[in-house]
Tab-separated table of C-alpha atoms in Angstrom:
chain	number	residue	atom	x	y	z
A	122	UNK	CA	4.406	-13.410	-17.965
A	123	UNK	CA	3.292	-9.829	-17.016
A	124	UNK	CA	4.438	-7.999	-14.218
A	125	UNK	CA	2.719	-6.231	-11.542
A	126	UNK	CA	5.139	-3.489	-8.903
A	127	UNK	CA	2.813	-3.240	-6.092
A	128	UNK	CA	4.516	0.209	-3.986
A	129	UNK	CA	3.719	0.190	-0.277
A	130	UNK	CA	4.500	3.173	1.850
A	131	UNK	CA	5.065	1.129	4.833
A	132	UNK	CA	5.555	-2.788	6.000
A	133	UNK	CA	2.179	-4.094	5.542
A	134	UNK	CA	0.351	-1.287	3.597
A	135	UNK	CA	-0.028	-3.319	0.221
A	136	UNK	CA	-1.141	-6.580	2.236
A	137	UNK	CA	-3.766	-4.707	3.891
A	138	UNK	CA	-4.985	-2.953	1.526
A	139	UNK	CA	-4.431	-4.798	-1.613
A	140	UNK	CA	-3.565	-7.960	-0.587
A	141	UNK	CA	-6.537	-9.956	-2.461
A	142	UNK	CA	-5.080	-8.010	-5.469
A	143	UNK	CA	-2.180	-9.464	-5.451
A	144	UNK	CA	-2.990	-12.620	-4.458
A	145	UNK	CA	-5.479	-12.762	-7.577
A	146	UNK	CA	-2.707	-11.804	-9.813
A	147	UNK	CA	-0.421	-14.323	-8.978
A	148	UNK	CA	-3.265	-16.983	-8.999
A	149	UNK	CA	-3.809	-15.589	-12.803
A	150	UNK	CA	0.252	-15.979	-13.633
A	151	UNK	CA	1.424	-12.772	-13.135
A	152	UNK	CA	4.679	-11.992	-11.479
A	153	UNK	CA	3.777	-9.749	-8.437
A	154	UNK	CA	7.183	-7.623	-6.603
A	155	UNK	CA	6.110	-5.697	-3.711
A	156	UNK	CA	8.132	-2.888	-2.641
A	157	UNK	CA	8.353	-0.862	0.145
A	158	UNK	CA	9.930	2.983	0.717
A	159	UNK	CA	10.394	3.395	4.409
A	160	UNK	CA	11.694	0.464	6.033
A	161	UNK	CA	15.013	1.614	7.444
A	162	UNK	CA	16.412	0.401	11.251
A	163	UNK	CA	17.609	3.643	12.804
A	164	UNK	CA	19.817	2.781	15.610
A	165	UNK	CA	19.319	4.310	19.439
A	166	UNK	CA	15.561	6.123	18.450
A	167	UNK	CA	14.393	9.054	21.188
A	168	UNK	CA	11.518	10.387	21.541
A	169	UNK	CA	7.980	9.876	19.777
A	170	UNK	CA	10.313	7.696	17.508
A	171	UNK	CA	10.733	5.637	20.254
A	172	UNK	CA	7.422	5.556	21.394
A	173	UNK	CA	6.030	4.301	18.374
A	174	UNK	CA	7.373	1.307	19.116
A	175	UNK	CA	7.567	0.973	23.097
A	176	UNK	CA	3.618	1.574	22.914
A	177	UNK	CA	3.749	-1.771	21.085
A	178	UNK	CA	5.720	-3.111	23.812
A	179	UNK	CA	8.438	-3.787	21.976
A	180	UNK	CA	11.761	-3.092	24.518
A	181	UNK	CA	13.950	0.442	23.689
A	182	UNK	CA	16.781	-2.019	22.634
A	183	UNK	CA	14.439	-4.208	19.649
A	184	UNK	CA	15.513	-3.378	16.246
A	185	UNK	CA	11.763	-2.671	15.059
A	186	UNK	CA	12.307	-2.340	12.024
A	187	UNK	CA	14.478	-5.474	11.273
A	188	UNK	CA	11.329	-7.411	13.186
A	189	UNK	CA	9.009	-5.739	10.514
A	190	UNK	CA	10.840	-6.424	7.701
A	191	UNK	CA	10.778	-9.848	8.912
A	192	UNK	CA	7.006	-9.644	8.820
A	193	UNK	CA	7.264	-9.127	5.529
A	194	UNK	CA	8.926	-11.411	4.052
A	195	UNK	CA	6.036	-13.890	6.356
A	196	UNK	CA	3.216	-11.805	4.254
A	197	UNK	CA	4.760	-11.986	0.788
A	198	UNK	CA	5.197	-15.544	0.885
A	199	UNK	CA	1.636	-15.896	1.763
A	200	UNK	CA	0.799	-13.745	-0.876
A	201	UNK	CA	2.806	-15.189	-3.641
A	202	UNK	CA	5.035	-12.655	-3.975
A	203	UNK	CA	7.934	-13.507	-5.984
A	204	UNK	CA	9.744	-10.877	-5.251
A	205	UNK	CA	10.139	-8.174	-1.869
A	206	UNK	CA	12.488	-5.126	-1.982
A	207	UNK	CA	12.492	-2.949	0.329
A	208	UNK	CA	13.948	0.848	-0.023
A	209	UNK	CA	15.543	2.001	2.888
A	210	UNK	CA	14.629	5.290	3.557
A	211	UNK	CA	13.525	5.995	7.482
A	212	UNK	CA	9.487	6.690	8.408
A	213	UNK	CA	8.016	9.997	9.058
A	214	UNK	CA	8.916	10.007	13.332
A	215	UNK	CA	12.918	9.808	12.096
A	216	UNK	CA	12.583	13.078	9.578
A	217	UNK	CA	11.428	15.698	12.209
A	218	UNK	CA	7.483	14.131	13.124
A	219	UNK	CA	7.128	14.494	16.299
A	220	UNK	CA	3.941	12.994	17.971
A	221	UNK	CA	1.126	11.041	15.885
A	222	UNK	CA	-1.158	14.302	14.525
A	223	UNK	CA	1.654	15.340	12.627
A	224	UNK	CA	1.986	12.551	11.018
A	225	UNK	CA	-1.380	13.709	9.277
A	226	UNK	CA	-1.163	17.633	9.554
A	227	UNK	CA	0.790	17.805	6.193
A	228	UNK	CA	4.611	17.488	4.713
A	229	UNK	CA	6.897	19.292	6.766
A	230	UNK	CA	8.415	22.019	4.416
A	231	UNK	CA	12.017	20.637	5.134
A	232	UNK	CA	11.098	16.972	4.577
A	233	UNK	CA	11.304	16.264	0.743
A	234	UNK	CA	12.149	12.758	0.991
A	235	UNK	CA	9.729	12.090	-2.194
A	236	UNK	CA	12.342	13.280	-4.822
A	237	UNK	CA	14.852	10.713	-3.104
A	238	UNK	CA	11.910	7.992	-2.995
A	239	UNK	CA	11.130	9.438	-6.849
A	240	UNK	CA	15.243	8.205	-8.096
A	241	UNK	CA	14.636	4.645	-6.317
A	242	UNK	CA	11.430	3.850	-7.935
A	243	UNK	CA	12.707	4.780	-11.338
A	244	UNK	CA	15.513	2.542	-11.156
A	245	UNK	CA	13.013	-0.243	-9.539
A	246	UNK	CA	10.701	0.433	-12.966
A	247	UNK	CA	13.563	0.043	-15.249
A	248	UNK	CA	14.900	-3.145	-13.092
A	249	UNK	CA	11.204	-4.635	-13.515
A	250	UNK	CA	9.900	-3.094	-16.656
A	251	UNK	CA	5.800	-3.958	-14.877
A	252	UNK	CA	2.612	-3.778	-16.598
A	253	UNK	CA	1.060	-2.188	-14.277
A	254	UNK	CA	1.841	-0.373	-10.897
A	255	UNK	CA	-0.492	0.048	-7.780
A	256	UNK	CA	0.217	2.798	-4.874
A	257	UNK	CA	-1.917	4.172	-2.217
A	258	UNK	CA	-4.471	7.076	-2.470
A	259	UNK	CA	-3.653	8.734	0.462
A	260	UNK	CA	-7.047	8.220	2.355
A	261	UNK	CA	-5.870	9.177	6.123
A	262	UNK	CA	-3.599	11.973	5.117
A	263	UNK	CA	-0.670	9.942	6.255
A	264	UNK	CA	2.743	11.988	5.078
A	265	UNK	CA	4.463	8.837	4.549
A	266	UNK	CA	1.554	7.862	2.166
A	267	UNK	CA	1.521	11.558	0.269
A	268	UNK	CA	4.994	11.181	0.102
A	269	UNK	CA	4.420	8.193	-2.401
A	270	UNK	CA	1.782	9.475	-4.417
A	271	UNK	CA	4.451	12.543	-5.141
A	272	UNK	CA	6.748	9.845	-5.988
A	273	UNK	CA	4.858	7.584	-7.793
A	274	UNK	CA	3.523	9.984	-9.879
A	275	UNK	CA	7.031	11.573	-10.818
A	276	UNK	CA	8.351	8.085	-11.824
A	277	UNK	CA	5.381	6.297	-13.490
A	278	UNK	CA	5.499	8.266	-16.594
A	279	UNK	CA	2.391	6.658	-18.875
A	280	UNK	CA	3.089	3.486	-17.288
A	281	UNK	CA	-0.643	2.695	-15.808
A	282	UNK	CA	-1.368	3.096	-12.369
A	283	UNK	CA	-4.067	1.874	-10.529
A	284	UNK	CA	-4.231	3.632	-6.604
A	285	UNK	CA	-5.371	1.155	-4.129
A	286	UNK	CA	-7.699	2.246	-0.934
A	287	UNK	CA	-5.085	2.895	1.984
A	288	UNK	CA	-6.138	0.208	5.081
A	289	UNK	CA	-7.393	0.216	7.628
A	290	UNK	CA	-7.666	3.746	7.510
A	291	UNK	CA	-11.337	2.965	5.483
A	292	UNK	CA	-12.443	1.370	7.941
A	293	UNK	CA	-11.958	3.563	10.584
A	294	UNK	CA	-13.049	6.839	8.320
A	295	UNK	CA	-15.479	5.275	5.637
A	296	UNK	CA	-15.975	8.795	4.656
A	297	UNK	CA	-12.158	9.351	3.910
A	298	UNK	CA	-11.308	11.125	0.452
A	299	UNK	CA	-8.132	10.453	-1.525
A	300	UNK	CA	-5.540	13.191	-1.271
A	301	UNK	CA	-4.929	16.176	-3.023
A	302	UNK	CA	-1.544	14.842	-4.644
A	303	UNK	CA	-3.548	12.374	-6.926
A	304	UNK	CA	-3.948	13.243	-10.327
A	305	UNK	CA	-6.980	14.556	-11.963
A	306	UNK	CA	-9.998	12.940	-13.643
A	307	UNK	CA	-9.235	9.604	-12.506
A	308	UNK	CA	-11.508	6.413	-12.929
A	309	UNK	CA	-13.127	3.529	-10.569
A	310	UNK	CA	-12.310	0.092	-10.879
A	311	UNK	CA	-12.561	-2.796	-9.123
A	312	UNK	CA	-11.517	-6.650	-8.732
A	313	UNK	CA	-13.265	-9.339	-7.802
A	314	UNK	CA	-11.285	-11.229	-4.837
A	315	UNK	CA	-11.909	-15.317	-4.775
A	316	UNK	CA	-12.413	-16.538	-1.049
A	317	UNK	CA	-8.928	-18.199	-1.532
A	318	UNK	CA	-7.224	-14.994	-2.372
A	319	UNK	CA	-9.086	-13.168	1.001
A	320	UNK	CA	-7.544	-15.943	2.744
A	321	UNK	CA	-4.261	-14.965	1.872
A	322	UNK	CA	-4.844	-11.135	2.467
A	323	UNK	CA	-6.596	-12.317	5.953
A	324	UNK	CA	-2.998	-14.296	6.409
A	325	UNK	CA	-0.921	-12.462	5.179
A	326	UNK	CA	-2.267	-9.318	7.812
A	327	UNK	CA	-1.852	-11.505	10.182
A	328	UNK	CA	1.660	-11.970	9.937
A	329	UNK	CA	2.588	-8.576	11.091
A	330	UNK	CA	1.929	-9.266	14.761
A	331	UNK	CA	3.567	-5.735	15.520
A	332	UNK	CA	0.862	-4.066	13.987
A	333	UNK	CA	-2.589	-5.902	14.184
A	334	UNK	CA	-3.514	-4.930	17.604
A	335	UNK	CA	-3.109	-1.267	16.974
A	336	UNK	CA	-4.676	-1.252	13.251
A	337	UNK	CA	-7.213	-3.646	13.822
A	338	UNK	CA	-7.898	-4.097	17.388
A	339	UNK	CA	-6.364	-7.200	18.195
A	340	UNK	CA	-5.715	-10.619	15.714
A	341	UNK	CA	-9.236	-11.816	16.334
A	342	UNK	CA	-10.436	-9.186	14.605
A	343	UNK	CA	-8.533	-8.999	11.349
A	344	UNK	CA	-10.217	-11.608	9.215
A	345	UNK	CA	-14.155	-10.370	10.554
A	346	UNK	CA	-12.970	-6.744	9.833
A	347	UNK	CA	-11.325	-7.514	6.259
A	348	UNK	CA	-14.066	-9.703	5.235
A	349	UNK	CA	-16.637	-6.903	6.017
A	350	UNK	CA	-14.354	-4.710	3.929
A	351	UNK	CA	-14.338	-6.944	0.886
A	352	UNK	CA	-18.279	-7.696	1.159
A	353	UNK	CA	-19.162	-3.662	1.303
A	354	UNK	CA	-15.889	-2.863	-1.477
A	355	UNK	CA	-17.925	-5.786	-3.590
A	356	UNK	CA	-21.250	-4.615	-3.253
A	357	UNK	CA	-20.122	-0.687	-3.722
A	358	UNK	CA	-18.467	-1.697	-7.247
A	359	UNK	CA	-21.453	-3.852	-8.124
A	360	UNK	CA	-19.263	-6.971	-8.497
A	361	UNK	CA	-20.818	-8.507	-5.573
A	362	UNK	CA	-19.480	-11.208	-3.649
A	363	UNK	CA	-15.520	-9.901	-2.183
A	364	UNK	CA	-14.033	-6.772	-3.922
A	365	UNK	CA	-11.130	-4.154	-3.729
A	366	UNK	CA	-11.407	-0.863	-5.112
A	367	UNK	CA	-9.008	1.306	-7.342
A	368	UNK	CA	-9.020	4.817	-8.881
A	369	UNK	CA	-7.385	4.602	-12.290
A	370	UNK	CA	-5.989	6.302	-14.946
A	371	UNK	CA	-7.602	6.620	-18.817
A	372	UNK	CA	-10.105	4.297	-19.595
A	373	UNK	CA	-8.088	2.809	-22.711
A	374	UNK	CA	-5.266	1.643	-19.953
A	375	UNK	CA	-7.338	0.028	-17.644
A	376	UNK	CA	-9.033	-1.872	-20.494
A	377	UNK	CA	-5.925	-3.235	-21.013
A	378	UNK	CA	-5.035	-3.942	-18.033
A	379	UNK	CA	-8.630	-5.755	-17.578
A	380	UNK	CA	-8.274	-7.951	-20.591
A	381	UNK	CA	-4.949	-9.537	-19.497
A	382	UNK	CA	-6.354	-11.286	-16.344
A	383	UNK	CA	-8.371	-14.585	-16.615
A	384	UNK	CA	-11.931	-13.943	-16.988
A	385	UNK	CA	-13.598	-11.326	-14.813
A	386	UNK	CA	-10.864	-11.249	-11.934
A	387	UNK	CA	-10.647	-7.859	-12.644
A	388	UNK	CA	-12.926	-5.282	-14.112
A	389	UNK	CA	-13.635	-1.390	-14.620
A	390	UNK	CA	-16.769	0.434	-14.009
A	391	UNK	CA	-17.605	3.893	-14.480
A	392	UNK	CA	-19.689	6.360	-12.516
């Protein structure tokens, strides 16, 4: 059985974006571990810490963290998921960001969490030995989301890696470009997402109630706004139908990769 380590910045990054990816995998028999970097509680938060989660309305005293790690175990399961780690290391408002443009204005030159993010993801890739690993692209500038590219890229080695479309930050800046910290020369790809893995991702969104109304305006609108996605993501690839997108590395790898999933789930085009 191959093995796919799906790396998600934070608690619900691979499900949105990448959720019918997963989803498809495990339909195909693949053994799918999702792991995320910054997922730590930090007791007594202050300040725009604080706020990110009192503007949720989530009281001072909440553990917000332990609630969205509890999400996530909700999502995985309706993902398939076989296995959920999560790394420990605290989110950008607990390493000196201090009000929401920062978060995008660039890494802090004192903040080089990525070479401690770097050692934990080499020891995940030796635990699980994948096939193939996905990671964001950095579309939205988010430092927690550069941070992992950086770190992804350190500990991949020639393992291929296939960077997934960061959500729902394409669908609130369609014209969004991936970040300077991928690598070079990189190719599109695409898979094809049944309606029965959508209705996972579409679930499996939905289970972190913390964060729907802010990213997506409210639960109603997650499965209209991820279906939209998929229909435009299918008919940009030319696969038609529901599709995610991916920028990947040398054609010869994500041939590979193609040919070990059940007949067209997944496939790479050039342009």
């Amino acid at each position: 059985m191959p093995t796919a380590l799906f790396v998600s910045p934070h608690l619900d990054d691979v499900a949105f974006s990448c959720g019918g990816t997963l989803a498809t995998l495990v339909a195909a028999g693949w053994e799918c571990v999702l792991v995320t970097a910054f997922t730590r509680s930090v007791p007594n938060p202050t300040g725009f810490a604080l706020a990110c989660q009192t503007d949720k309305g989530l009281a001072p005293e909440v553990d917000y963290m332990a609630l969205r790690r509890t999400e996530d175990t909700a999502a995985a399961a309706h993902l398939g998921a076989q296995v959920v780690r999560w790394l420990n290391l605290p989110e950008a408002p607990h390493r000196g960001y201090e009000s929401g443009p920062t978060l995008f204005a660039g890494i802090l030159p004192t903040d080089g969490i990525w070479q401690q993010l770097t050692e934990l993801l080499v020891a995940e890739l030796k635990a699980v030995r994948p096939a193939v690993l996905f990671a964001p692209q950095g579309l939205g500038n988010h430092v927690d989301h550069l941070h992992t590219i950086r770190a992804v890229r350190q500990a991949a080695g020639p393992l291929p890696v296939l960077w997934y479309r960061d959500t729902p930050y394409i669908i609130r800046q369609p014209e969004a470009v991936p970040a300077a910290e991928l690598p070079p020369m990189l190719q599109e790809a695409a898979v094809a997402v049944a309606p029965a893995a959508l209705a996972a991702k579409v679930a499996a969104s939905g289970a972190y109630q913390t964060q729907i109304d802010f990213q997506f305006g409210g639960a109603g609108q997650v499965e209209d706004k991820l279906t939209q996605l998929a229909l435009r993501e299918g008919a940009a690839s030319g696969l038609g139908g529901y599709a995610e997108r991916f920028l990947g590395g040398r054609p010869r790898q994500l041939s590979w990769l193609f040919h070990q999933v059940e007949a067209e789930m997944l496939r790479g085009y050039l342009r």
